[in-house]
Amino acid sequence: HAAALQNRLEQARLRLVTERGEARRRLGSDLHDRIGHQLVAATRQVERASLLVDEGQHGARVLLNDITQQLRSVAQEVRELAHELFPPELALLGLVEAIRERALAYAHLPVHVVAPSELPRLPAEVEAALYAITLEALTNIDKHARASRCVIRFQITDGIAQSGQQLELVVCDDGAGLSAGAARGVGLLSMQARAIEVGGTCQIDSRPEQGTSVLVRIPCNDTAEAL
């Protein structure tokens, strides 16, 4: 059973790596073929509009309106591509506040976010992994747990031996718990794979009618600047 679980976890990790590589390939293609071509076309139209303005022709206004629409379309695509690379709410709000903001979307599920006043500054890929794990856990709770409350807790703990400090993320609920089949689901394996990718661990514990707890541990530098 342990070997089978490890094999599924490795498959989930490889799937994440493959999906990330495919996303980067698609991003490069989108930037070149869609964004790049639209910007070139808009530049040429600006040049044409400038000539029309110089000649005093009324068609310049129509052409400028077309350019405006194209640039709005390009701006929207750039925002979507940026979100694929790194969720903008993380850059704007930080990890904890971004999670608090997303938690507000679950109106029927009270979500309490507990965090120290200061957390170590984390690399972008670690923040993105913790954010994705938390959102996956919240989605699972919302869909399956029938919980009345959820707690998301961040804390700094001392690691084992010389490993230094660790950042712990705990997401727990008081719901129905996981069935044996759900414990092997792709979503749970993906959370574990994301933690492993950034050098951490993800432990999922569940008891029938007593809820589920997701515990993520990520090594962090205790000399890092505080957020």
Short mmCIF file of N, CA, C and O in Angstrom, two decimals, residues 76-167:
data_model
loop_
_atom_site.label_atom_id
_atom_site.label_comp_id
_atom_site.label_asym_id
_atom_site.label_seq_id
_atom_site.Cartn_x
_atom_site.Cartn_y
_atom_site.Cartn_z
N GLN A 76 -6.39 42.75 -21.64
CA GLN A 76 -7.08 41.66 -20.98
C GLN A 76 -6.31 40.36 -21.10
O GLN A 76 -6.19 39.59 -20.13
N GLU A 77 -5.76 40.09 -22.27
CA GLU A 77 -4.97 38.87 -22.46
C GLU A 77 -3.72 38.88 -21.62
O GLU A 77 -3.31 37.85 -21.07
N VAL A 78 -3.08 40.04 -21.51
CA VAL A 78 -1.88 40.14 -20.67
C VAL A 78 -2.22 39.84 -19.22
O VAL A 78 -1.47 39.14 -18.52
N ARG A 79 -3.36 40.35 -18.73
CA ARG A 79 -3.76 40.07 -17.35
C ARG A 79 -3.99 38.58 -17.14
O ARG A 79 -3.60 38.01 -16.11
N GLU A 80 -4.63 37.92 -18.12
CA GLU A 80 -4.88 36.49 -17.99
C GLU A 80 -3.58 35.69 -17.99
O GLU A 80 -3.43 34.73 -17.23
N LEU A 81 -2.65 36.08 -18.85
CA LEU A 81 -1.36 35.37 -18.90
C LEU A 81 -0.57 35.60 -17.61
O LEU A 81 0.08 34.68 -17.11
N ALA A 82 -0.63 36.81 -17.08
CA ALA A 82 0.07 37.11 -15.83
C ALA A 82 -0.48 36.26 -14.69
O ALA A 82 0.26 35.79 -13.82
N HIS A 83 -1.80 36.04 -14.69
CA HIS A 83 -2.41 35.23 -13.64
C HIS A 83 -1.94 33.79 -13.72
O HIS A 83 -1.78 33.11 -12.70
N GLU A 84 -1.70 33.29 -14.94
CA GLU A 84 -1.18 31.94 -15.09
C GLU A 84 0.23 31.82 -14.53
O GLU A 84 0.59 30.79 -13.94
N LEU A 85 1.03 32.86 -14.69
CA LEU A 85 2.40 32.82 -14.19
C LEU A 85 2.45 32.92 -12.67
O LEU A 85 3.15 32.14 -12.01
N PHE A 86 1.73 33.88 -12.12
CA PHE A 86 1.76 34.11 -10.67
C PHE A 86 0.50 34.88 -10.31
O PHE A 86 0.29 35.97 -10.84
N PRO A 87 -0.35 34.32 -9.45
CA PRO A 87 -1.61 35.01 -9.13
C PRO A 87 -1.35 36.44 -8.68
O PRO A 87 -0.61 36.67 -7.71
N PRO A 88 -1.93 37.42 -9.33
CA PRO A 88 -1.64 38.82 -8.99
C PRO A 88 -2.04 39.19 -7.58
O PRO A 88 -1.46 40.09 -6.98
N GLU A 89 -3.05 38.49 -7.01
CA GLU A 89 -3.45 38.81 -5.64
C GLU A 89 -2.33 38.52 -4.64
O GLU A 89 -2.25 39.17 -3.59
N LEU A 90 -1.45 37.56 -4.97
CA LEU A 90 -0.31 37.30 -4.09
C LEU A 90 0.65 38.48 -4.10
O LEU A 90 1.19 38.87 -3.06
N ALA A 91 0.89 39.04 -5.27
CA ALA A 91 1.80 40.17 -5.37
C ALA A 91 1.22 41.42 -4.71
O ALA A 91 1.94 42.20 -4.08
N LEU A 92 -0.10 41.59 -4.82
CA LEU A 92 -0.74 42.79 -4.28
C LEU A 92 -0.98 42.71 -2.78
O LEU A 92 -0.78 43.69 -2.05
N LEU A 93 -1.43 41.54 -2.31
CA LEU A 93 -1.89 41.42 -0.92
C LEU A 93 -0.93 40.64 -0.03
O LEU A 93 -0.99 40.77 1.19
N GLY A 94 -0.10 39.80 -0.62
CA GLY A 94 0.69 38.87 0.18
C GLY A 94 -0.08 37.59 0.42
O GLY A 94 -1.30 37.53 0.22
N LEU A 95 0.62 36.55 0.86
CA LEU A 95 0.02 35.22 0.98
C LEU A 95 -1.18 35.18 1.92
O LEU A 95 -2.27 34.73 1.56
N VAL A 96 -1.00 35.66 3.14
CA VAL A 96 -2.06 35.55 4.16
C VAL A 96 -3.28 36.37 3.78
O VAL A 96 -4.42 35.88 3.84
N GLU A 97 -3.07 37.61 3.36
CA GLU A 97 -4.21 38.46 3.02
C GLU A 97 -4.91 37.99 1.76
O GLU A 97 -6.14 38.12 1.62
N ALA A 98 -4.16 37.41 0.82
CA ALA A 98 -4.79 36.86 -0.39
C ALA A 98 -5.71 35.69 -0.02
O ALA A 98 -6.80 35.55 -0.57
N ILE A 99 -5.27 34.86 0.93
CA ILE A 99 -6.11 33.75 1.38
C ILE A 99 -7.34 34.28 2.13
O ILE A 99 -8.45 33.77 1.95
N ARG A 100 -7.15 35.29 2.95
CA ARG A 100 -8.31 35.88 3.64
C ARG A 100 -9.32 36.41 2.62
O ARG A 100 -10.54 36.26 2.79
N GLU A 101 -8.83 37.04 1.56
CA GLU A 101 -9.72 37.57 0.54
C GLU A 101 -10.49 36.45 -0.14
O GLU A 101 -11.71 36.57 -0.35
N ARG A 102 -9.82 35.36 -0.50
CA ARG A 102 -10.49 34.26 -1.16
C ARG A 102 -11.48 33.56 -0.23
O ARG A 102 -12.51 33.04 -0.66
N ALA A 103 -11.15 33.52 1.06
CA ALA A 103 -12.02 32.86 2.03
C ALA A 103 -13.39 33.52 2.11
O ALA A 103 -14.39 32.88 2.46
N LEU A 104 -13.45 34.81 1.79
CA LEU A 104 -14.72 35.53 1.84
C LEU A 104 -15.73 35.01 0.82
O LEU A 104 -16.93 35.25 0.96
N ALA A 105 -15.23 34.30 -0.19
CA ALA A 105 -16.13 33.78 -1.23
C ALA A 105 -17.01 32.65 -0.71
O ALA A 105 -18.03 32.33 -1.32
N TYR A 106 -16.62 32.02 0.41
CA TYR A 106 -17.38 30.90 0.96
C TYR A 106 -18.35 31.43 2.01
O TYR A 106 -18.11 31.33 3.22
N ALA A 107 -19.44 32.03 1.54
CA ALA A 107 -20.37 32.70 2.44
C ALA A 107 -21.01 31.75 3.45
O ALA A 107 -21.28 32.12 4.60
N HIS A 108 -21.26 30.51 3.05
CA HIS A 108 -21.94 29.56 3.93
C HIS A 108 -20.96 28.75 4.78
O HIS A 108 -21.37 27.91 5.57
N LEU A 109 -19.65 28.99 4.61
CA LEU A 109 -18.64 28.26 5.38
C LEU A 109 -17.74 29.28 6.08
O LEU A 109 -16.88 29.90 5.45
N PRO A 110 -17.92 29.48 7.39
CA PRO A 110 -17.03 30.40 8.10
C PRO A 110 -15.58 29.91 8.05
O PRO A 110 -15.29 28.77 8.42
N VAL A 111 -14.70 30.73 7.54
CA VAL A 111 -13.28 30.39 7.42
C VAL A 111 -12.48 31.38 8.26
O VAL A 111 -12.55 32.59 8.04
N HIS A 112 -11.75 30.88 9.24
CA HIS A 112 -10.94 31.71 10.12
C HIS A 112 -9.47 31.53 9.75
O HIS A 112 -8.95 30.41 9.74
N VAL A 113 -8.81 32.63 9.43
CA VAL A 113 -7.39 32.61 9.06
C VAL A 113 -6.59 33.17 10.23
O VAL A 113 -6.80 34.31 10.65
N VAL A 114 -5.70 32.36 10.76
CA VAL A 114 -4.88 32.74 11.91
C VAL A 114 -3.42 32.75 11.47
O VAL A 114 -2.92 31.76 10.91
N ALA A 115 -2.73 33.85 11.72
CA ALA A 115 -1.34 33.96 11.30
C ALA A 115 -0.60 34.91 12.23
O ALA A 115 -1.20 35.86 12.77
N PRO A 116 0.70 34.70 12.43
CA PRO A 116 1.49 35.65 13.23
C PRO A 116 1.58 36.99 12.51
O PRO A 116 1.32 37.09 11.30
N SER A 117 1.93 38.01 13.25
CA SER A 117 2.02 39.35 12.66
C SER A 117 3.11 39.43 11.61
O SER A 117 3.05 40.28 10.70
N GLU A 118 4.11 38.57 11.72
CA GLU A 118 5.21 38.57 10.76
C GLU A 118 5.50 37.14 10.33
O GLU A 118 5.54 36.23 11.15
N LEU A 119 5.72 36.98 9.03
CA LEU A 119 6.15 35.69 8.48
C LEU A 119 7.44 35.90 7.72
O LEU A 119 7.70 37.00 7.22
N PRO A 120 8.26 34.86 7.60
CA PRO A 120 9.48 35.00 6.79
C PRO A 120 9.14 35.32 5.35
O PRO A 120 8.10 34.92 4.84
N ARG A 121 10.02 36.04 4.69
CA ARG A 121 9.82 36.30 3.26
C ARG A 121 10.10 35.01 2.50
O ARG A 121 11.15 34.40 2.66
N LEU A 122 9.14 34.59 1.71
CA LEU A 122 9.22 33.31 1.01
C LEU A 122 9.44 33.52 -0.48
O LEU A 122 8.98 34.51 -1.06
N PRO A 123 10.14 32.58 -1.13
CA PRO A 123 10.26 32.66 -2.58
C PRO A 123 8.89 32.59 -3.24
O PRO A 123 7.94 32.04 -2.69
N ALA A 124 8.80 33.14 -4.44
CA ALA A 124 7.52 33.21 -5.15
C ALA A 124 6.93 31.83 -5.36
O ALA A 124 5.71 31.63 -5.22
N GLU A 125 7.79 30.84 -5.70
CA GLU A 125 7.25 29.51 -5.98
C GLU A 125 6.69 28.85 -4.72
O GLU A 125 5.74 28.07 -4.79
N VAL A 126 7.25 29.19 -3.55
CA VAL A 126 6.73 28.64 -2.30
C VAL A 126 5.38 29.28 -1.98
O VAL A 126 4.43 28.59 -1.60
N GLU A 127 5.29 30.60 -2.13
CA GLU A 127 4.00 31.26 -1.90
C GLU A 127 2.93 30.71 -2.82
O GLU A 127 1.80 30.45 -2.40
N ALA A 128 3.29 30.53 -4.10
CA ALA A 128 2.32 30.01 -5.07
C ALA A 128 1.87 28.60 -4.69
O ALA A 128 0.69 28.26 -4.82
N ALA A 129 2.80 27.77 -4.22
CA ALA A 129 2.46 26.41 -3.83
C ALA A 129 1.54 26.40 -2.61
O ALA A 129 0.53 25.69 -2.59
N LEU A 130 1.86 27.20 -1.59
CA LEU A 130 1.02 27.26 -0.40
C LEU A 130 -0.37 27.80 -0.73
O LEU A 130 -1.38 27.33 -0.20
N TYR A 131 -0.42 28.77 -1.61
CA TYR A 131 -1.70 29.35 -2.03
C TYR A 131 -2.55 28.30 -2.75
O TYR A 131 -3.74 28.13 -2.45
N ALA A 132 -1.92 27.57 -3.68
CA ALA A 132 -2.65 26.55 -4.44
C ALA A 132 -3.13 25.42 -3.52
O ALA A 132 -4.26 24.93 -3.67
N ILE A 133 -2.30 25.01 -2.58
CA ILE A 133 -2.68 23.95 -1.65
C ILE A 133 -3.87 24.40 -0.80
O ILE A 133 -4.83 23.64 -0.60
N THR A 134 -3.83 25.63 -0.31
CA THR A 134 -4.92 26.14 0.51
C THR A 134 -6.23 26.21 -0.27
O THR A 134 -7.29 25.80 0.23
N LEU A 135 -6.17 26.70 -1.50
CA LEU A 135 -7.38 26.79 -2.31
C LEU A 135 -7.93 25.41 -2.64
O LEU A 135 -9.15 25.21 -2.67
N GLU A 136 -7.05 24.45 -2.90
CA GLU A 136 -7.50 23.09 -3.16
C GLU A 136 -8.18 22.51 -1.93
O GLU A 136 -9.23 21.85 -2.03
N ALA A 137 -7.60 22.75 -0.75
CA ALA A 137 -8.20 22.26 0.48
C ALA A 137 -9.57 22.90 0.72
O ALA A 137 -10.53 22.22 1.10
N LEU A 138 -9.67 24.21 0.49
CA LEU A 138 -10.95 24.89 0.66
C LEU A 138 -12.00 24.36 -0.31
O LEU A 138 -13.17 24.17 0.06
N THR A 139 -11.58 24.10 -1.53
CA THR A 139 -12.51 23.55 -2.52
C THR A 139 -13.03 22.19 -2.08
O THR A 139 -14.23 21.89 -2.19
N ASN A 140 -12.13 21.34 -1.58
CA ASN A 140 -12.54 20.01 -1.10
C ASN A 140 -13.53 20.12 0.06
O ASN A 140 -14.52 19.38 0.13
N ILE A 141 -13.23 21.03 0.99
CA ILE A 141 -14.12 21.20 2.14
C ILE A 141 -15.50 21.68 1.69
O ILE A 141 -16.53 21.17 2.14
N ASP A 142 -15.50 22.66 0.80
CA ASP A 142 -16.75 23.22 0.33
C ASP A 142 -17.61 22.18 -0.41
O ASP A 142 -18.83 22.15 -0.25
N LYS A 143 -16.97 21.31 -1.19
CA LYS A 143 -17.71 20.36 -2.00
C LYS A 143 -18.12 19.10 -1.24
O LYS A 143 -19.19 18.54 -1.48
N HIS A 144 -17.27 18.63 -0.32
CA HIS A 144 -17.47 17.29 0.21
C HIS A 144 -17.63 17.19 1.73
O HIS A 144 -18.17 16.21 2.21
N ALA A 145 -17.14 18.18 2.48
CA ALA A 145 -16.99 17.96 3.92
C ALA A 145 -18.28 18.15 4.72
O ALA A 145 -18.41 17.60 5.82
N ARG A 146 -19.20 18.96 4.21
CA ARG A 146 -20.39 19.32 4.98
C ARG A 146 -19.98 19.89 6.35
O ARG A 146 -20.53 19.56 7.39
N ALA A 147 -18.98 20.76 6.31
CA ALA A 147 -18.42 21.32 7.54
C ALA A 147 -19.15 22.59 7.95
O ALA A 147 -19.75 23.28 7.11
N SER A 148 -19.10 22.90 9.25
CA SER A 148 -19.70 24.14 9.75
C SER A 148 -18.66 25.23 9.94
O SER A 148 -19.02 26.39 10.13
N ARG A 149 -17.39 24.86 9.91
CA ARG A 149 -16.33 25.85 10.05
C ARG A 149 -15.02 25.28 9.53
O ARG A 149 -14.85 24.07 9.41
N CYS A 150 -14.11 26.20 9.22
CA CYS A 150 -12.78 25.83 8.76
C CYS A 150 -11.77 26.79 9.37
O CYS A 150 -12.05 28.00 9.50
N VAL A 151 -10.62 26.28 9.73
CA VAL A 151 -9.55 27.11 10.29
C VAL A 151 -8.30 26.93 9.43
O VAL A 151 -7.89 25.80 9.13
N ILE A 152 -7.71 28.06 9.03
CA ILE A 152 -6.44 28.06 8.30
C ILE A 152 -5.42 28.74 9.21
O ILE A 152 -5.60 29.90 9.60
N ARG A 153 -4.37 28.01 9.56
CA ARG A 153 -3.41 28.55 10.53
C ARG A 153 -1.98 28.50 9.98
O ARG A 153 -1.54 27.47 9.47
N PHE A 154 -1.29 29.63 10.08
CA PHE A 154 0.13 29.70 9.76
C PHE A 154 0.90 29.84 11.07
O PHE A 154 0.50 30.60 11.95
N GLN A 155 2.03 29.14 11.16
CA GLN A 155 2.89 29.32 12.31
C GLN A 155 4.32 28.92 11.97
O GLN A 155 4.55 28.13 11.05
N ILE A 156 5.26 29.48 12.73
CA ILE A 156 6.67 29.15 12.57
C ILE A 156 7.06 28.20 13.69
O ILE A 156 6.79 28.45 14.87
N THR A 157 7.68 27.09 13.33
CA THR A 157 8.12 26.10 14.31
C THR A 157 9.58 25.77 14.09
O THR A 157 10.13 26.02 13.01
N ASP A 158 10.20 25.21 15.11
CA ASP A 158 11.58 24.76 14.98
C ASP A 158 11.61 23.43 14.25
O ASP A 158 10.83 22.52 14.56
N GLY A 159 12.50 23.32 13.27
CA GLY A 159 12.62 22.08 12.51
C GLY A 159 13.37 21.02 13.28
O GLY A 159 13.79 21.21 14.43
N ILE A 160 13.57 19.89 12.66
CA ILE A 160 14.27 18.77 13.27
C ILE A 160 15.76 18.98 13.14
O ILE A 160 16.27 19.37 12.09
N ALA A 161 16.48 18.72 14.21
CA ALA A 161 17.96 18.77 14.23
C ALA A 161 18.43 20.13 13.73
O ALA A 161 18.07 21.16 14.28
N GLN A 162 19.24 20.14 12.64
CA GLN A 162 19.83 21.37 12.14
C GLN A 162 19.05 21.97 10.98
O GLN A 162 19.58 22.78 10.22
N SER A 163 17.84 21.55 10.81
CA SER A 163 17.08 21.99 9.63
C SER A 163 16.56 23.42 9.74
O SER A 163 16.05 23.96 8.79
N GLY A 164 16.73 24.05 10.93
CA GLY A 164 16.26 25.41 11.08
C GLY A 164 14.76 25.49 11.27
O GLY A 164 14.10 24.52 11.64
N GLN A 165 14.21 26.67 11.02
CA GLN A 165 12.78 26.87 11.23
C GLN A 165 11.96 26.36 10.05
O GLN A 165 12.45 26.21 8.94
N GLN A 166 10.70 26.10 10.36
CA GLN A 166 9.77 25.66 9.34
C GLN A 166 8.51 26.52 9.40
O GLN A 166 8.10 26.95 10.47
N LEU A 167 7.94 26.75 8.23
CA LEU A 167 6.63 27.37 8.15
C LEU A 167 5.60 26.26 8.06
O LEU A 167 5.69 25.39 7.19
#
